[in-house]
Amino acid sequence: VTVNQRFEVFFPERRPFFLENASYFETPINLFFSRRIADPQVGARLTGKAGPWAIGALYANDRAPGERVPEDDPLFGEKSGNAVFRLSRDVGSQSSVGVIYTDARLQDAYNRVGGLDGRLRINQNWVATAQGVASATRTGDGEELSGPAWDAVIQRSGRQLAYSAVYNDRSPGFRTALGFLPGGRGPSRPGRPRTRAL
């Protein structure tokens, strides 16, 4: 049931193009939620692993922004361009470091997000993950926003004790047009003010 929901609902991806090797784009902060690309016309994806290195790159346009507006709207018939790049490297046993960059564009508006992340296996029971990112956004109204976001988790799992400590921080100017942030601080599409649905 999605009627009268305060926050948007997370629906899992079902399209094979986005499902294959989707794990290559996963980070602690969900910066790539492929269902943001609602109606792609063309797309290309490159994923692979060589030794300790893993790479993922994806581009797809989206016809939805130009189809959801009246014919007299300046956005009518326009397509957004959406790109994601992810590079990670395994370090030691079950640890890794990585970088990610996302870019969503619609006419003169854009949303760019980039950052670093890491996973550290401390021992058999303890694991720590962390990510720091920053975004730069220009809305369809010409407003410019920017800001960082941070995420850190330390977890212990064992037969007698499970423990986790979580730290999240999102600045007021942080936006991720291609990501999914629970709790209502999710994105607006870069080509529109937040008050209009696209």
mmCIF file of C-alpha atoms in Angstrom:
data_model
loop_
_atom_site.group_PDB
_atom_site.id
_atom_site.type_symbol
_atom_site.label_atom_id
_atom_site.label_comp_id
_atom_site.label_asym_id
_atom_site.label_seq_id
_atom_site.Cartn_x
_atom_site.Cartn_y
_atom_site.Cartn_z
ATOM 1 C CA VAL A 1 0.000 0.000 0.000
ATOM 2 C CA THR A 2 1.579 3.251 -1.119
ATOM 3 C CA VAL A 3 -1.338 5.667 -0.631
ATOM 4 C CA ASN A 4 -0.856 8.494 1.901
ATOM 5 C CA GLN A 5 2.677 7.424 2.773
ATOM 6 C CA ARG A 6 4.780 10.140 4.383
ATOM 7 C CA PHE A 7 7.990 8.839 2.835
ATOM 8 C CA GLU A 8 8.608 7.174 -0.499
ATOM 9 C CA VAL A 9 8.591 3.371 -0.614
ATOM 10 C CA PHE A 10 11.588 1.259 -1.604
ATOM 11 C CA PHE A 11 10.642 -1.219 -4.323
ATOM 12 C CA PRO A 12 13.289 -3.773 -5.351
ATOM 13 C CA GLU A 13 14.629 -3.770 -8.900
ATOM 14 C CA ARG A 14 13.306 -6.430 -11.308
ATOM 15 C CA ARG A 15 14.817 -5.408 -14.686
ATOM 16 C CA PRO A 16 17.632 -7.753 -15.824
ATOM 17 C CA PHE A 17 19.799 -4.919 -17.224
ATOM 18 C CA PHE A 18 20.064 -3.350 -13.767
ATOM 19 C CA LEU A 19 20.061 -6.597 -11.757
ATOM 20 C CA GLU A 20 23.114 -8.206 -13.330
ATOM 21 C CA ASN A 21 26.188 -7.497 -11.160
ATOM 22 C CA ALA A 22 24.228 -4.886 -9.190
ATOM 23 C CA SER A 23 26.483 -5.551 -6.185
ATOM 24 C CA TYR A 24 29.334 -3.750 -7.987
ATOM 25 C CA PHE A 25 27.541 -0.440 -7.303
ATOM 26 C CA GLU A 26 26.583 -1.031 -3.651
ATOM 27 C CA THR A 27 27.980 1.245 -0.938
ATOM 28 C CA PRO A 28 27.031 1.901 2.723
ATOM 29 C CA ILE A 29 25.049 4.997 1.650
ATOM 30 C CA ASN A 30 22.716 3.885 -1.131
ATOM 31 C CA LEU A 31 23.865 6.238 -3.911
ATOM 32 C CA PHE A 32 22.529 4.179 -6.822
ATOM 33 C CA PHE A 33 18.910 3.029 -6.705
ATOM 34 C CA SER A 34 18.348 1.892 -10.286
ATOM 35 C CA ARG A 35 14.575 2.373 -10.146
ATOM 36 C CA ARG A 36 15.267 6.117 -10.274
ATOM 37 C CA ILE A 37 15.805 5.477 -13.997
ATOM 38 C CA ALA A 38 12.157 4.818 -14.765
ATOM 39 C CA ASP A 39 11.964 4.654 -18.567
ATOM 40 C CA PRO A 40 15.390 4.160 -20.179
ATOM 41 C CA GLN A 41 15.700 4.367 -23.932
ATOM 42 C CA VAL A 42 19.395 3.489 -24.246
ATOM 43 C CA GLY A 43 21.921 2.232 -21.745
ATOM 44 C CA ALA A 44 25.355 0.657 -21.416
ATOM 45 C CA ARG A 45 27.021 -1.130 -18.531
ATOM 46 C CA LEU A 46 30.537 -2.407 -17.872
ATOM 47 C CA THR A 47 31.308 -4.557 -14.833
ATOM 48 C CA GLY A 48 34.222 -6.827 -14.118
ATOM 49 C CA LYS A 49 36.939 -7.925 -11.762
ATOM 50 C CA ALA A 50 40.687 -8.324 -12.292
ATOM 51 C CA GLY A 51 42.633 -9.604 -9.309
ATOM 52 C CA PRO A 52 41.763 -7.471 -6.283
ATOM 53 C CA TRP A 53 40.156 -4.723 -8.426
ATOM 54 C CA ALA A 54 36.457 -4.463 -9.261
ATOM 55 C CA ILE A 55 34.965 -1.863 -11.603
ATOM 56 C CA GLY A 56 31.418 -0.908 -12.454
ATOM 57 C CA ALA A 57 30.305 1.745 -14.929
ATOM 58 C CA LEU A 58 26.776 2.433 -16.135
ATOM 59 C CA TYR A 59 25.038 5.024 -18.281
ATOM 60 C CA ALA A 60 21.338 5.220 -19.164
ATOM 61 C CA ASN A 61 19.072 7.983 -20.296
ATOM 62 C CA ASP A 62 15.507 8.343 -18.985
ATOM 63 C CA ARG A 63 12.463 9.471 -20.950
ATOM 64 C CA ALA A 64 10.245 9.731 -17.862
ATOM 65 C CA PRO A 65 10.940 13.423 -16.989
ATOM 66 C CA GLY A 66 9.716 14.528 -20.415
ATOM 67 C CA GLU A 67 6.708 12.215 -20.400
ATOM 68 C CA ARG A 68 5.288 13.261 -17.028
ATOM 69 C CA VAL A 69 4.702 16.915 -17.863
ATOM 70 C CA PRO A 70 2.149 18.745 -20.068
ATOM 71 C CA GLU A 71 3.027 19.502 -23.684
ATOM 72 C CA ASP A 72 3.467 23.208 -22.927
ATOM 73 C CA ASP A 73 6.089 22.490 -20.241
ATOM 74 C CA PRO A 74 9.732 23.282 -21.189
ATOM 75 C CA LEU A 75 10.698 19.768 -20.107
ATOM 76 C CA PHE A 76 8.232 18.052 -22.432
ATOM 77 C CA GLY A 77 10.074 15.419 -24.493
ATOM 78 C CA GLU A 78 13.369 15.935 -22.651
ATOM 79 C CA LYS A 79 15.480 13.000 -21.450
ATOM 80 C CA SER A 80 17.754 12.905 -18.443
ATOM 81 C CA GLY A 81 21.247 11.430 -18.565
ATOM 82 C CA ASN A 82 22.378 9.225 -15.669
ATOM 83 C CA ALA A 83 25.861 7.853 -15.046
ATOM 84 C CA VAL A 84 27.468 5.815 -12.252
ATOM 85 C CA PHE A 85 31.111 4.843 -11.790
ATOM 86 C CA ARG A 86 32.428 2.578 -9.041
ATOM 87 C CA LEU A 87 35.934 1.279 -8.392
ATOM 88 C CA SER A 88 36.901 -0.886 -5.418
ATOM 89 C CA ARG A 89 39.895 -2.901 -4.289
ATOM 90 C CA ASP A 90 40.095 -5.850 -1.932
ATOM 91 C CA VAL A 91 42.590 -5.333 0.874
ATOM 92 C CA GLY A 92 43.754 -8.241 2.963
ATOM 93 C CA SER A 93 41.143 -10.710 4.148
ATOM 94 C CA GLN A 94 37.531 -9.543 3.650
ATOM 95 C CA SER A 95 38.404 -5.832 3.710
ATOM 96 C CA SER A 96 38.093 -3.302 0.878
ATOM 97 C CA VAL A 97 38.313 0.352 -0.129
ATOM 98 C CA GLY A 98 36.438 2.057 -2.949
ATOM 99 C CA VAL A 99 35.319 5.214 -4.716
ATOM 100 C CA ILE A 100 31.981 6.070 -6.316
ATOM 101 C CA TYR A 101 30.702 8.880 -8.533
ATOM 102 C CA THR A 102 27.153 9.481 -9.778
ATOM 103 C CA ASP A 103 25.884 12.118 -12.194
ATOM 104 C CA ALA A 104 22.279 12.936 -13.151
ATOM 105 C CA ARG A 105 21.545 15.687 -15.681
ATOM 106 C CA LEU A 106 18.398 17.233 -17.131
ATOM 107 C CA GLN A 107 18.840 20.306 -19.327
ATOM 108 C CA ASP A 108 20.914 22.794 -17.253
ATOM 109 C CA ALA A 109 20.179 21.053 -13.954
ATOM 110 C CA TYR A 110 22.425 18.409 -12.443
ATOM 111 C CA ASN A 111 23.229 16.381 -9.357
ATOM 112 C CA ARG A 112 26.759 15.067 -8.792
ATOM 113 C CA VAL A 113 27.842 12.878 -5.896
ATOM 114 C CA GLY A 114 31.310 11.479 -5.199
ATOM 115 C CA GLY A 115 33.031 9.846 -2.284
ATOM 116 C CA LEU A 116 35.146 7.185 -0.600
ATOM 117 C CA ASP A 117 34.169 4.110 1.383
ATOM 118 C CA GLY A 118 35.819 1.224 3.166
ATOM 119 C CA ARG A 119 35.156 -2.044 4.948
ATOM 120 C CA LEU A 120 37.533 -3.393 7.592
ATOM 121 C CA ARG A 121 37.349 -6.914 9.009
ATOM 122 C CA ILE A 122 38.967 -6.372 12.425
ATOM 123 C CA ASN A 123 38.767 -9.988 13.535
ATOM 124 C CA GLN A 124 36.408 -12.954 13.375
ATOM 125 C CA ASN A 125 33.686 -11.072 15.269
ATOM 126 C CA TRP A 126 34.175 -7.365 14.510
ATOM 127 C CA VAL A 127 33.578 -5.501 11.222
ATOM 128 C CA ALA A 128 33.631 -1.748 10.565
ATOM 129 C CA THR A 129 32.320 0.090 7.496
ATOM 130 C CA ALA A 130 32.457 3.800 6.706
ATOM 131 C CA GLN A 131 31.672 6.158 3.843
ATOM 132 C CA GLY A 132 32.080 9.876 3.234
ATOM 133 C CA VAL A 133 30.537 11.603 0.207
ATOM 134 C CA ALA A 134 29.750 15.105 -1.032
ATOM 135 C CA SER A 135 27.160 16.342 -3.503
ATOM 136 C CA ALA A 136 26.727 19.362 -5.774
ATOM 137 C CA THR A 137 23.255 20.117 -7.146
ATOM 138 C CA ARG A 138 21.757 22.710 -9.454
ATOM 139 C CA THR A 139 17.955 22.575 -9.562
ATOM 140 C CA GLY A 140 15.674 23.509 -12.428
ATOM 141 C CA ASP A 141 15.082 26.857 -10.698
ATOM 142 C CA GLY A 142 18.813 27.640 -10.714
ATOM 143 C CA GLU A 143 19.239 27.032 -6.972
ATOM 144 C CA GLU A 144 22.615 25.548 -6.080
ATOM 145 C CA LEU A 145 23.015 23.178 -3.142
ATOM 146 C CA SER A 146 25.984 21.241 -1.812
ATOM 147 C CA GLY A 147 27.022 19.336 1.249
ATOM 148 C CA PRO A 148 28.570 16.167 2.665
ATOM 149 C CA ALA A 149 27.122 12.961 4.069
ATOM 150 C CA TRP A 150 28.784 10.472 6.414
ATOM 151 C CA ASP A 151 28.005 6.932 7.436
ATOM 152 C CA ALA A 152 29.891 4.663 9.869
ATOM 153 C CA VAL A 153 28.966 1.313 11.393
ATOM 154 C CA ILE A 154 30.838 -1.029 13.699
ATOM 155 C CA GLN A 155 29.348 -4.466 14.303
ATOM 156 C CA ARG A 156 30.098 -7.428 16.478
ATOM 157 C CA SER A 157 28.505 -10.800 15.845
ATOM 158 C CA GLY A 158 28.947 -13.864 17.987
ATOM 159 C CA ARG A 159 27.108 -16.783 19.519
ATOM 160 C CA GLN A 160 26.431 -14.959 22.786
ATOM 161 C CA LEU A 161 26.562 -11.265 21.901
ATOM 162 C CA ALA A 162 25.591 -9.157 18.894
ATOM 163 C CA TYR A 163 26.342 -5.450 18.950
ATOM 164 C CA SER A 164 26.246 -2.586 16.470
ATOM 165 C CA ALA A 165 26.891 1.151 16.666
ATOM 166 C CA VAL A 166 25.729 3.379 13.803
ATOM 167 C CA TYR A 167 26.563 6.994 12.933
ATOM 168 C CA ASN A 168 24.740 8.857 10.132
ATOM 169 C CA ASP A 169 25.111 12.512 9.190
ATOM 170 C CA ARG A 170 23.494 14.318 6.247
ATOM 171 C CA SER A 171 24.031 18.035 5.711
ATOM 172 C CA PRO A 172 20.972 20.127 4.681
ATOM 173 C CA GLY A 173 22.403 20.653 1.199
ATOM 174 C CA PHE A 174 23.153 17.004 0.459
ATOM 175 C CA ARG A 175 21.128 15.463 -2.381
ATOM 176 C CA THR A 176 21.415 12.208 -4.299
ATOM 177 C CA ALA A 177 19.190 12.145 -7.380
ATOM 178 C CA LEU A 178 20.106 8.540 -8.200
ATOM 179 C CA GLY A 179 20.174 7.221 -4.633
ATOM 180 C CA PHE A 180 17.659 6.256 -1.989
ATOM 181 C CA LEU A 181 17.804 7.807 1.475
ATOM 182 C CA PRO A 182 15.236 6.449 3.929
ATOM 183 C CA GLY A 183 13.327 8.840 6.157
ATOM 184 C CA GLY A 184 12.156 11.400 3.647
ATOM 185 C CA ARG A 185 15.497 13.131 2.919
ATOM 186 C CA GLY A 186 15.653 11.579 -0.503
ATOM 187 C CA PRO A 187 16.249 13.414 -3.730
ATOM 188 C CA SER A 188 14.322 15.533 -6.092
ATOM 189 C CA ARG A 189 15.152 15.067 -9.717
ATOM 190 C CA PRO A 190 17.737 17.688 -10.712
ATOM 191 C CA GLY A 191 15.462 19.348 -13.249
ATOM 192 C CA ARG A 192 12.656 20.244 -10.862
ATOM 193 C CA PRO A 193 12.069 21.946 -7.530
ATOM 194 C CA ARG A 194 11.316 19.510 -4.711
ATOM 195 C CA THR A 195 7.668 20.557 -4.669
ATOM 196 C CA ARG A 196 6.966 19.020 -8.080
ATOM 197 C CA ALA A 197 6.961 15.322 -8.764
ATOM 198 C CA LEU A 198 9.423 13.915 -11.252
#
